[in-house]
PDB file of C-alpha atoms in Angstrom:
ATOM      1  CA  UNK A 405      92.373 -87.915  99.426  1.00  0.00           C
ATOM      2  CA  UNK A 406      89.312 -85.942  98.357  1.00  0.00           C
ATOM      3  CA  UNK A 407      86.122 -86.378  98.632  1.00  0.00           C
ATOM      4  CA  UNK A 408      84.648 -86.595  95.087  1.00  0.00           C
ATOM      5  CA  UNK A 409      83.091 -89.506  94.253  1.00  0.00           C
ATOM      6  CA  UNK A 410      81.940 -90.790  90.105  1.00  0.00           C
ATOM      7  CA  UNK A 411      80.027 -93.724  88.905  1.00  0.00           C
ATOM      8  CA  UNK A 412      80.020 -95.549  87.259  1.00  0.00           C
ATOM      9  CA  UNK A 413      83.350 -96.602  86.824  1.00  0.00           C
ATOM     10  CA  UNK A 414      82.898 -98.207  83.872  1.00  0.00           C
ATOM     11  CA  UNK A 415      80.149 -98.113  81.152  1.00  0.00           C
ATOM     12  CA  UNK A 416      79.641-100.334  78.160  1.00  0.00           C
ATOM     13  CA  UNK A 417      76.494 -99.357  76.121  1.00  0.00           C
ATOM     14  CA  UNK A 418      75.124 -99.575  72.656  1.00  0.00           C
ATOM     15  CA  UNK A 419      74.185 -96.259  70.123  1.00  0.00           C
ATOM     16  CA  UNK A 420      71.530 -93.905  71.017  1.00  0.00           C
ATOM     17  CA  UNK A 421      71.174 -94.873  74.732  1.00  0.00           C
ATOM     18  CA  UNK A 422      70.865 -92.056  76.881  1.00  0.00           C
ATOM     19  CA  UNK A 423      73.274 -92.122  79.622  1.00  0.00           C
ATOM     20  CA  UNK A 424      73.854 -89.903  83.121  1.00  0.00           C
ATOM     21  CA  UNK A 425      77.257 -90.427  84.400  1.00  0.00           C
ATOM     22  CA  UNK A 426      76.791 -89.447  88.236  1.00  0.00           C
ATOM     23  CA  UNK A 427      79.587 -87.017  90.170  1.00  0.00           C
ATOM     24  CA  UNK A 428      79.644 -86.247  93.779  1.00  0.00           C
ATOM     25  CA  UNK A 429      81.311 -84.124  96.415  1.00  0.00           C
ATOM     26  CA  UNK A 430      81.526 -84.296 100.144  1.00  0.00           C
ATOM     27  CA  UNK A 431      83.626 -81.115 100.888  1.00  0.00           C
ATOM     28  CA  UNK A 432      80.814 -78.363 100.200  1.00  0.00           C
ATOM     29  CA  UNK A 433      82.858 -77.152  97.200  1.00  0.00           C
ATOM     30  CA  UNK A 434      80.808 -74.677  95.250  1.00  0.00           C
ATOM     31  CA  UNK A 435      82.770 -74.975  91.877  1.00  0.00           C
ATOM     32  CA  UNK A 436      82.781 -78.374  90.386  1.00  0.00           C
ATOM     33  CA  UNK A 437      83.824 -79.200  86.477  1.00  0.00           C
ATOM     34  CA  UNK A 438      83.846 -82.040  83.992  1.00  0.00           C
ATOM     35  CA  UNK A 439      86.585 -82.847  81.857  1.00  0.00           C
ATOM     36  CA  UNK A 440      87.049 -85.130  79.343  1.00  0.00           C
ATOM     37  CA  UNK A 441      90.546 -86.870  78.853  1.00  0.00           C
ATOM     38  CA  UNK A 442      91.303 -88.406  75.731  1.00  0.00           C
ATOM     39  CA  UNK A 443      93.682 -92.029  74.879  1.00  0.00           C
ATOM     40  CA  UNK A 444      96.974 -88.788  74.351  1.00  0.00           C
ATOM     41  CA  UNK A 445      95.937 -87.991  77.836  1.00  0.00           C
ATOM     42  CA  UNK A 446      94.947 -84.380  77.160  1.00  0.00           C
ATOM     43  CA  UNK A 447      92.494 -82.918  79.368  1.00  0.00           C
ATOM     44  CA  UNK A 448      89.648 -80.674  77.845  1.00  0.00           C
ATOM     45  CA  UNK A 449      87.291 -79.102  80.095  1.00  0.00           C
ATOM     46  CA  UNK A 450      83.422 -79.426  78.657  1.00  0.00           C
ATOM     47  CA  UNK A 451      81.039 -78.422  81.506  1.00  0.00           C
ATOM     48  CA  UNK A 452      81.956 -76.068  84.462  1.00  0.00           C
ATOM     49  CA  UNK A 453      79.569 -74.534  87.613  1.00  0.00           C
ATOM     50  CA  UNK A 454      80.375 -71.948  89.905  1.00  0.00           C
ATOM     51  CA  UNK A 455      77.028 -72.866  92.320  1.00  0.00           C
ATOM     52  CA  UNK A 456      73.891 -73.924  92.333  1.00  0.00           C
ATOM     53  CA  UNK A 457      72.151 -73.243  89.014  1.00  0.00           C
ATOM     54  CA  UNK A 458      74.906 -72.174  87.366  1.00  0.00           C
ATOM     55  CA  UNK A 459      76.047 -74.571  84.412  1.00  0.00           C
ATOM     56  CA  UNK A 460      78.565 -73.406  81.571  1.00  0.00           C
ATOM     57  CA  UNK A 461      80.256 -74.882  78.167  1.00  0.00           C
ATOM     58  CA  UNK A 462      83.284 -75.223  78.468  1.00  0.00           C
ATOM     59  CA  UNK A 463      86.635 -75.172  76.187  1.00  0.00           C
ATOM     60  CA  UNK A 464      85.459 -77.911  73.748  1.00  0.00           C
ATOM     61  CA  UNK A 465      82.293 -78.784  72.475  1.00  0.00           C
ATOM     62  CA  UNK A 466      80.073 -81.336  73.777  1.00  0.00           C
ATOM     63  CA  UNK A 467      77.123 -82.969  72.743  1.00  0.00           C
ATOM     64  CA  UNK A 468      76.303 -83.446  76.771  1.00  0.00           C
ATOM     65  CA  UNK A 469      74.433 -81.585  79.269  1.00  0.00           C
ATOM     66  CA  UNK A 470      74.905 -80.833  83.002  1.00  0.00           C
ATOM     67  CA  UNK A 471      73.094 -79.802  85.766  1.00  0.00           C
ATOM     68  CA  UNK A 472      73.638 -78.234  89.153  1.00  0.00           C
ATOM     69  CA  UNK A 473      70.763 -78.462  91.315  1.00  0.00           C
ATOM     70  CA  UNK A 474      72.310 -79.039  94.637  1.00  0.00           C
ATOM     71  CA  UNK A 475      75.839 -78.030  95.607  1.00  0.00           C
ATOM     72  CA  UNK A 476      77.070 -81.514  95.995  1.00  0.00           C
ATOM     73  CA  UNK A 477      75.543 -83.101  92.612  1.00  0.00           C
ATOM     74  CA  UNK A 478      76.887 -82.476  89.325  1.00  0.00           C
ATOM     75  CA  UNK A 479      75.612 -85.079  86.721  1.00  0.00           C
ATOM     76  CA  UNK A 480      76.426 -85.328  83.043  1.00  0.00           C
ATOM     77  CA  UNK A 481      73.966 -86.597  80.613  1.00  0.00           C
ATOM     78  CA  UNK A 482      74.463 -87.668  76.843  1.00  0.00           C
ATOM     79  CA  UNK A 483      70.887 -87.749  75.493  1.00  0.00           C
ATOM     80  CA  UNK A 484      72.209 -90.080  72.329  1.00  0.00           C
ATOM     81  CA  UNK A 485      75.229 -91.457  72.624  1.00  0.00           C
ATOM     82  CA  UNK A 486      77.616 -92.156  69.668  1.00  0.00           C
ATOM     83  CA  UNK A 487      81.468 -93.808  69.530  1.00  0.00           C
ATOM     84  CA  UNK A 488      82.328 -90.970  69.212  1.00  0.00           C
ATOM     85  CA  UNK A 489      81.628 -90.506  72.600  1.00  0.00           C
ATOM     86  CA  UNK A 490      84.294 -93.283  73.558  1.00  0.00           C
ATOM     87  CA  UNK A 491      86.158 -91.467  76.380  1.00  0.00           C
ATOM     88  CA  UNK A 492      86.950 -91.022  80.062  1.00  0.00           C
ATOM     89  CA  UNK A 493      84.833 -88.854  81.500  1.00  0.00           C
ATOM     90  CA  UNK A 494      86.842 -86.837  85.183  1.00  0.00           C
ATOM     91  CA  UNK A 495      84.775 -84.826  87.332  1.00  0.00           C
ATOM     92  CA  UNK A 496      86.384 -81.706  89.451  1.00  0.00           C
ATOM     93  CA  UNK A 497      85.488 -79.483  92.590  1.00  0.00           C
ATOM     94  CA  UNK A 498      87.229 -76.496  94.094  1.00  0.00           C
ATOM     95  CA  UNK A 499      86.788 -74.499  97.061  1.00  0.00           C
ATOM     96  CA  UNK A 500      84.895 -71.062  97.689  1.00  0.00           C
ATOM     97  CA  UNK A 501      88.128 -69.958  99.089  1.00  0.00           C
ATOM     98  CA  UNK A 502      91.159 -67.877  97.782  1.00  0.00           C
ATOM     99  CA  UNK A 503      91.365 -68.108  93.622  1.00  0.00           C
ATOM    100  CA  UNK A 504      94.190 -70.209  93.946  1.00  0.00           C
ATOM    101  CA  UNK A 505      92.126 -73.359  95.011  1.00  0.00           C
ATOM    102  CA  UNK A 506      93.359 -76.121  93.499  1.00  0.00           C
ATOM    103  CA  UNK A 507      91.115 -78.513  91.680  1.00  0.00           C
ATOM    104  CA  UNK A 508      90.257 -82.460  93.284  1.00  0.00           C
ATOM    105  CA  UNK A 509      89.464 -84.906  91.005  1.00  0.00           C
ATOM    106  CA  UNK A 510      87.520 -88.224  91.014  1.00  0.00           C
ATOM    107  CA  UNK A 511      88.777 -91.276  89.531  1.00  0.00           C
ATOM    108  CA  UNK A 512      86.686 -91.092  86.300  1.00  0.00           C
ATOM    109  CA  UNK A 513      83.702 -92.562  84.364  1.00  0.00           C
ATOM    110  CA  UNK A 514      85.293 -94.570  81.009  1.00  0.00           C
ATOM    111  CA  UNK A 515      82.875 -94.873  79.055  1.00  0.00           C
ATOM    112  CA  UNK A 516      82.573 -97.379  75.473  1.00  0.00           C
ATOM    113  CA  UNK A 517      79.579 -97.012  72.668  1.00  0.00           C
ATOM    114  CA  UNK A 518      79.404 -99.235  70.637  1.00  0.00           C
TER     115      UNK A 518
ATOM    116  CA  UNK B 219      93.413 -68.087  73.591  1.00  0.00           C
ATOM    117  CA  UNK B 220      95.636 -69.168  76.540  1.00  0.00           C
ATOM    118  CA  UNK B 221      97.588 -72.587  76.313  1.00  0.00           C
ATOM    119  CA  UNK B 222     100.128 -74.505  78.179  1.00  0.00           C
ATOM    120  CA  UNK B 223     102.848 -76.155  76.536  1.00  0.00           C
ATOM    121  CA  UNK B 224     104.302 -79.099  78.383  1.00  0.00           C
ATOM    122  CA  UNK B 225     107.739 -81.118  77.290  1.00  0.00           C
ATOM    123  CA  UNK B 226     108.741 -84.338  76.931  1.00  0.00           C
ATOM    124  CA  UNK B 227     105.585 -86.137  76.365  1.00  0.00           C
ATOM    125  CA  UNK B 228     107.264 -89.171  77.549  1.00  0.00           C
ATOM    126  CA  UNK B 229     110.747 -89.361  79.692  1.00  0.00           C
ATOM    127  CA  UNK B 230     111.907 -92.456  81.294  1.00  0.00           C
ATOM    128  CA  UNK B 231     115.003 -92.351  83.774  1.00  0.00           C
ATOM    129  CA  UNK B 232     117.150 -94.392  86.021  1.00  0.00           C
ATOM    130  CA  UNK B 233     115.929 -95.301  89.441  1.00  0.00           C
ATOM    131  CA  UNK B 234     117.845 -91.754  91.959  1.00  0.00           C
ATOM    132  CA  UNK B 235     118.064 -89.777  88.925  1.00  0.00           C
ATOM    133  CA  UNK B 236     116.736 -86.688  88.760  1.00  0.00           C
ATOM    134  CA  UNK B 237     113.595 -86.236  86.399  1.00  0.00           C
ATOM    135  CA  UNK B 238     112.371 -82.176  85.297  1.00  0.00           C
ATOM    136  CA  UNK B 239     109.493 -81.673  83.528  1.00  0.00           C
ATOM    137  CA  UNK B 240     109.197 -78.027  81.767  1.00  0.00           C
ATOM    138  CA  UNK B 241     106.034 -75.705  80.796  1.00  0.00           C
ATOM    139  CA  UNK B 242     105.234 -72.204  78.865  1.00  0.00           C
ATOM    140  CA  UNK B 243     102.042 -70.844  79.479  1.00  0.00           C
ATOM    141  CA  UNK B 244     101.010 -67.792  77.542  1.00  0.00           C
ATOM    142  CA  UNK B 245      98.737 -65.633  79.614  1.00  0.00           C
ATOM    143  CA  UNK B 246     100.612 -63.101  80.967  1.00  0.00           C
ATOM    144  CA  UNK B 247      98.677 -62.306  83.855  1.00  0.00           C
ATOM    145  CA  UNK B 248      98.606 -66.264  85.226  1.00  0.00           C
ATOM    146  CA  UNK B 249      99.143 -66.601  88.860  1.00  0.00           C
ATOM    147  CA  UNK B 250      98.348 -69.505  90.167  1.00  0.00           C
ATOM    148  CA  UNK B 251     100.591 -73.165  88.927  1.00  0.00           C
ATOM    149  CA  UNK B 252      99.365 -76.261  90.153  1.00  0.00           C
ATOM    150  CA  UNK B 253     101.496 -79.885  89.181  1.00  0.00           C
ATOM    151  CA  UNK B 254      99.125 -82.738  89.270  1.00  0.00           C
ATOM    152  CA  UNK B 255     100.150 -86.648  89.008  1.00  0.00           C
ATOM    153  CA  UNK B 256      97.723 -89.005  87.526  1.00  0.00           C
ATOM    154  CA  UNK B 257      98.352 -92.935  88.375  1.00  0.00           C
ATOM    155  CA  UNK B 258      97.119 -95.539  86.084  1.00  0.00           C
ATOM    156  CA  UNK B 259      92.597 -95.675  86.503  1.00  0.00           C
ATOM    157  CA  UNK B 260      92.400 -92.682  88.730  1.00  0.00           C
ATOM    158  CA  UNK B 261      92.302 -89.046  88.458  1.00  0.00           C
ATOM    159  CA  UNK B 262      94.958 -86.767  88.813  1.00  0.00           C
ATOM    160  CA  UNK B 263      95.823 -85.858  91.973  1.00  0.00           C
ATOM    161  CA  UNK B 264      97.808 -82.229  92.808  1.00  0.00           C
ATOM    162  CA  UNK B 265     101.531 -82.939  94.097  1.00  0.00           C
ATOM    163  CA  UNK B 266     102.787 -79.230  94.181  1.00  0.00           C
ATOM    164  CA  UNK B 267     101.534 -75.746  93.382  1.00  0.00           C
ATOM    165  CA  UNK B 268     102.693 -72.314  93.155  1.00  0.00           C
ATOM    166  CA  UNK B 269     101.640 -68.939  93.145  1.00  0.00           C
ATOM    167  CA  UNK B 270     103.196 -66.094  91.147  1.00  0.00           C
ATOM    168  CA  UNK B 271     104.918 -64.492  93.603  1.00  0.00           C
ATOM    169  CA  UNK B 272     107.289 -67.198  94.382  1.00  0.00           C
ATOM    170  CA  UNK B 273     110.320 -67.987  92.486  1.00  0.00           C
ATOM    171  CA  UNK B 274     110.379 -71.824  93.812  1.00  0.00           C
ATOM    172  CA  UNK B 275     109.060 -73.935  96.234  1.00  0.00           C
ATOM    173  CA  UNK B 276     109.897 -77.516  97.658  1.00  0.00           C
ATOM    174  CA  UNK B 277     108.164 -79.984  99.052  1.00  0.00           C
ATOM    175  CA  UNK B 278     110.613 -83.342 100.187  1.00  0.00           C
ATOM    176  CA  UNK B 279     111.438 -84.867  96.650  1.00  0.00           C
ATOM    177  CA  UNK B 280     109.515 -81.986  94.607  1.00  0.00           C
ATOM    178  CA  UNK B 281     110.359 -78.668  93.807  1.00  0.00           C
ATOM    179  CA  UNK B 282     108.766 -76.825  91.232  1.00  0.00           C
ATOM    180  CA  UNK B 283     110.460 -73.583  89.929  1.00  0.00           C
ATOM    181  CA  UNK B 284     108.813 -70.338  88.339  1.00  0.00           C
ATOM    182  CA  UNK B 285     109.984 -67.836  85.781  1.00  0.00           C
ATOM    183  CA  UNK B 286     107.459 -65.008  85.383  1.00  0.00           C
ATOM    184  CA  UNK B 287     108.986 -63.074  82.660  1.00  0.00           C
ATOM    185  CA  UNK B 288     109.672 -66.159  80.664  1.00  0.00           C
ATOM    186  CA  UNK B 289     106.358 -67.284  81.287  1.00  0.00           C
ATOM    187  CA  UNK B 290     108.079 -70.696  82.334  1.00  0.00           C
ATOM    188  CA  UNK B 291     107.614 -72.998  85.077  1.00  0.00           C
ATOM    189  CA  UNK B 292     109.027 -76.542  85.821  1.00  0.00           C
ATOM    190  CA  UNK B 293     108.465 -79.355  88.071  1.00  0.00           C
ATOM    191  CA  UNK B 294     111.514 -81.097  89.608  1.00  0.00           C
ATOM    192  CA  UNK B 295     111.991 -84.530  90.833  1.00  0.00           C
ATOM    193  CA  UNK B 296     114.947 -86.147  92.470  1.00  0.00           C
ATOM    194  CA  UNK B 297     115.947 -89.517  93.773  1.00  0.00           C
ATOM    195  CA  UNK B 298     112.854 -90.781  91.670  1.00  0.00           C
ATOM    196  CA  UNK B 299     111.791 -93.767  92.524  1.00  0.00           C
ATOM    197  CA  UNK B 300     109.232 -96.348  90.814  1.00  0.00           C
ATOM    198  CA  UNK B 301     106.426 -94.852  92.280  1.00  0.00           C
ATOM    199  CA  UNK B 302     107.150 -91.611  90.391  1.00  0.00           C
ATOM    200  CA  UNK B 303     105.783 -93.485  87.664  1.00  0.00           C
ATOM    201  CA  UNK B 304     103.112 -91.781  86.375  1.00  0.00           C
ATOM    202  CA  UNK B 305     101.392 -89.014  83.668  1.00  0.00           C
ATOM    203  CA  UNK B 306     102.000 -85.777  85.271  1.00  0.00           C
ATOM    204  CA  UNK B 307     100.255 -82.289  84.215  1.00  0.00           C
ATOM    205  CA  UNK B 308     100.915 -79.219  84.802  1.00  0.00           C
ATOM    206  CA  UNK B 309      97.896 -76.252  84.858  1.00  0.00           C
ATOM    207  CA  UNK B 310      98.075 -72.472  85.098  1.00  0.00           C
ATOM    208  CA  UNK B 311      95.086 -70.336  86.301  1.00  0.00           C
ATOM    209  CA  UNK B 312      94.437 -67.374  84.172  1.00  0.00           C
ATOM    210  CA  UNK B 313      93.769 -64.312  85.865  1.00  0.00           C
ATOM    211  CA  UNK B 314      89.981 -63.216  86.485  1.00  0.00           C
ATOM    212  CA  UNK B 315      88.719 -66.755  85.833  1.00  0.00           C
ATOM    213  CA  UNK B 316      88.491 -70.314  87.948  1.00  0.00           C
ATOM    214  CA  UNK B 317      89.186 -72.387  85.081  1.00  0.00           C
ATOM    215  CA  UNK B 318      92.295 -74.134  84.226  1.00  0.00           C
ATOM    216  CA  UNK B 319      94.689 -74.907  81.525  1.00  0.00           C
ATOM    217  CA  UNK B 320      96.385 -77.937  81.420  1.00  0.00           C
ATOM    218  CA  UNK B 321      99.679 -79.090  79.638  1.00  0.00           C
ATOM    219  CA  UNK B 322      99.533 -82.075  77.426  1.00  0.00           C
ATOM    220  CA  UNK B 323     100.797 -84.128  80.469  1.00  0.00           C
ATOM    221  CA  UNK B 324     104.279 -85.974  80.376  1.00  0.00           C
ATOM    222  CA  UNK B 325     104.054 -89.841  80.913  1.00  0.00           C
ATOM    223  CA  UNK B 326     107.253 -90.269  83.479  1.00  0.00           C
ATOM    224  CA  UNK B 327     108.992 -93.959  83.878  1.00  0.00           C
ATOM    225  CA  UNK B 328     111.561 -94.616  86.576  1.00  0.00           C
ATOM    226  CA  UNK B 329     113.170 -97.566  85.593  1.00  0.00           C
ATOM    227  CA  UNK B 330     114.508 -99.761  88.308  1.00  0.00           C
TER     228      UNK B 330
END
């Protein structure tokens, strides 16, 4: 199993709390993403990084913010949250390696406002 | 832009049937298909890939078959067992880029 580790697991909090849902990686990956998986299972990618101080939006938009300050740290932080940032919340890594590295996930943040 | 459509959304089968799961991508210059199986409060976890210059490859139970020119790929498992139970994904890689697309997932039941 990989070595990508998120917490919390689960988080219960109330509107307009800011939140940082924590994601880390033992494996030295320098590409590491953060998805968000809705209750029809679909997976959209909303924050990618391809090393150290490199942070990009991804396919959908997100009211969150990342930050990659060291190779094995990629945190996501919701300034404000809302319900309608109900969701769970999977962090990613891949390898330096060939292009064809596959992705390892953690086992998710779910996360409730209400 | 590029998508991945993934079919059924939901298939349940008989405990040693066979189950096969079926994707279309539409970037033409994809090369890289991973299959990933997500069990209930974890994250998904890769079961098979391939690249684009392979027609199929098998791993025990799994096999997952390409078809380049219909932009097609499909995962296939037999002798399923209970354990097969699961949402599975499948992802292609456009060219030029490290990011993913993923299917809508298919949420497999092996009924026993």
């Amino acid at each position: 199993e990989a070595d990508i580790y998120q917490t919390p697991r689960y988080l219960v909090i109330g509107t307009g709390k800011k939140i940082t849902l924590e994601c880390s990686q033992t494996m030295g990956h320098d590409k590491m993403y953060w998805y968000q998986q809705d209750p029809g299972m679909e997976l959209h990618l909303i924050h990618y990084s391809y090393g150290v101080n490199s942070t990009e939006k991804g396919d959908l938009s997100s009211e969150s913010t990342v930050s990659r300050i060291r190779t094995e740290h990629f945190p996501l932080t919701l300034e404000s949250a809302r319900p309608s940032h109900t969701s769970q919340y999977l962090c990613a890594s891949s390898d330096r390696g060939p292009r064809d590295s596959p992705l390892h996930f953690g086992n998710g943040t779910r996360l409730t406002v209400t | 832009g590029e998508n991945v459509e993934q079919h059924p959304s939901t298939l349940s089968v008989q405990e040693g049937d066979s189950a096969v799961i079926k994707c279309t991508y539409s970037d033409s210059a994809s090369n890289y298909f991973p299959w990933y199986k997500q069990e209930l409060g974890k994250g998904p976890q890769l079961i098979i890939d391939i690249r684009s210059n392979v027609g199929e490859k098998k791993d025990q139970r799994i096999a997952v078959t390409l078809n380049k020119t219909a932009k097609h790929f499909s995962l296939h498992i037999t002798e399923t067992q209970p354990e097969d139970s699961a949402v599975y994904f499948c992802a292609a890689r456009p060219s030029g880029t490290y990011k993913y697309i993923f299917g809508t997932g298919t949420r497999l039941k092996v009924l026993a």
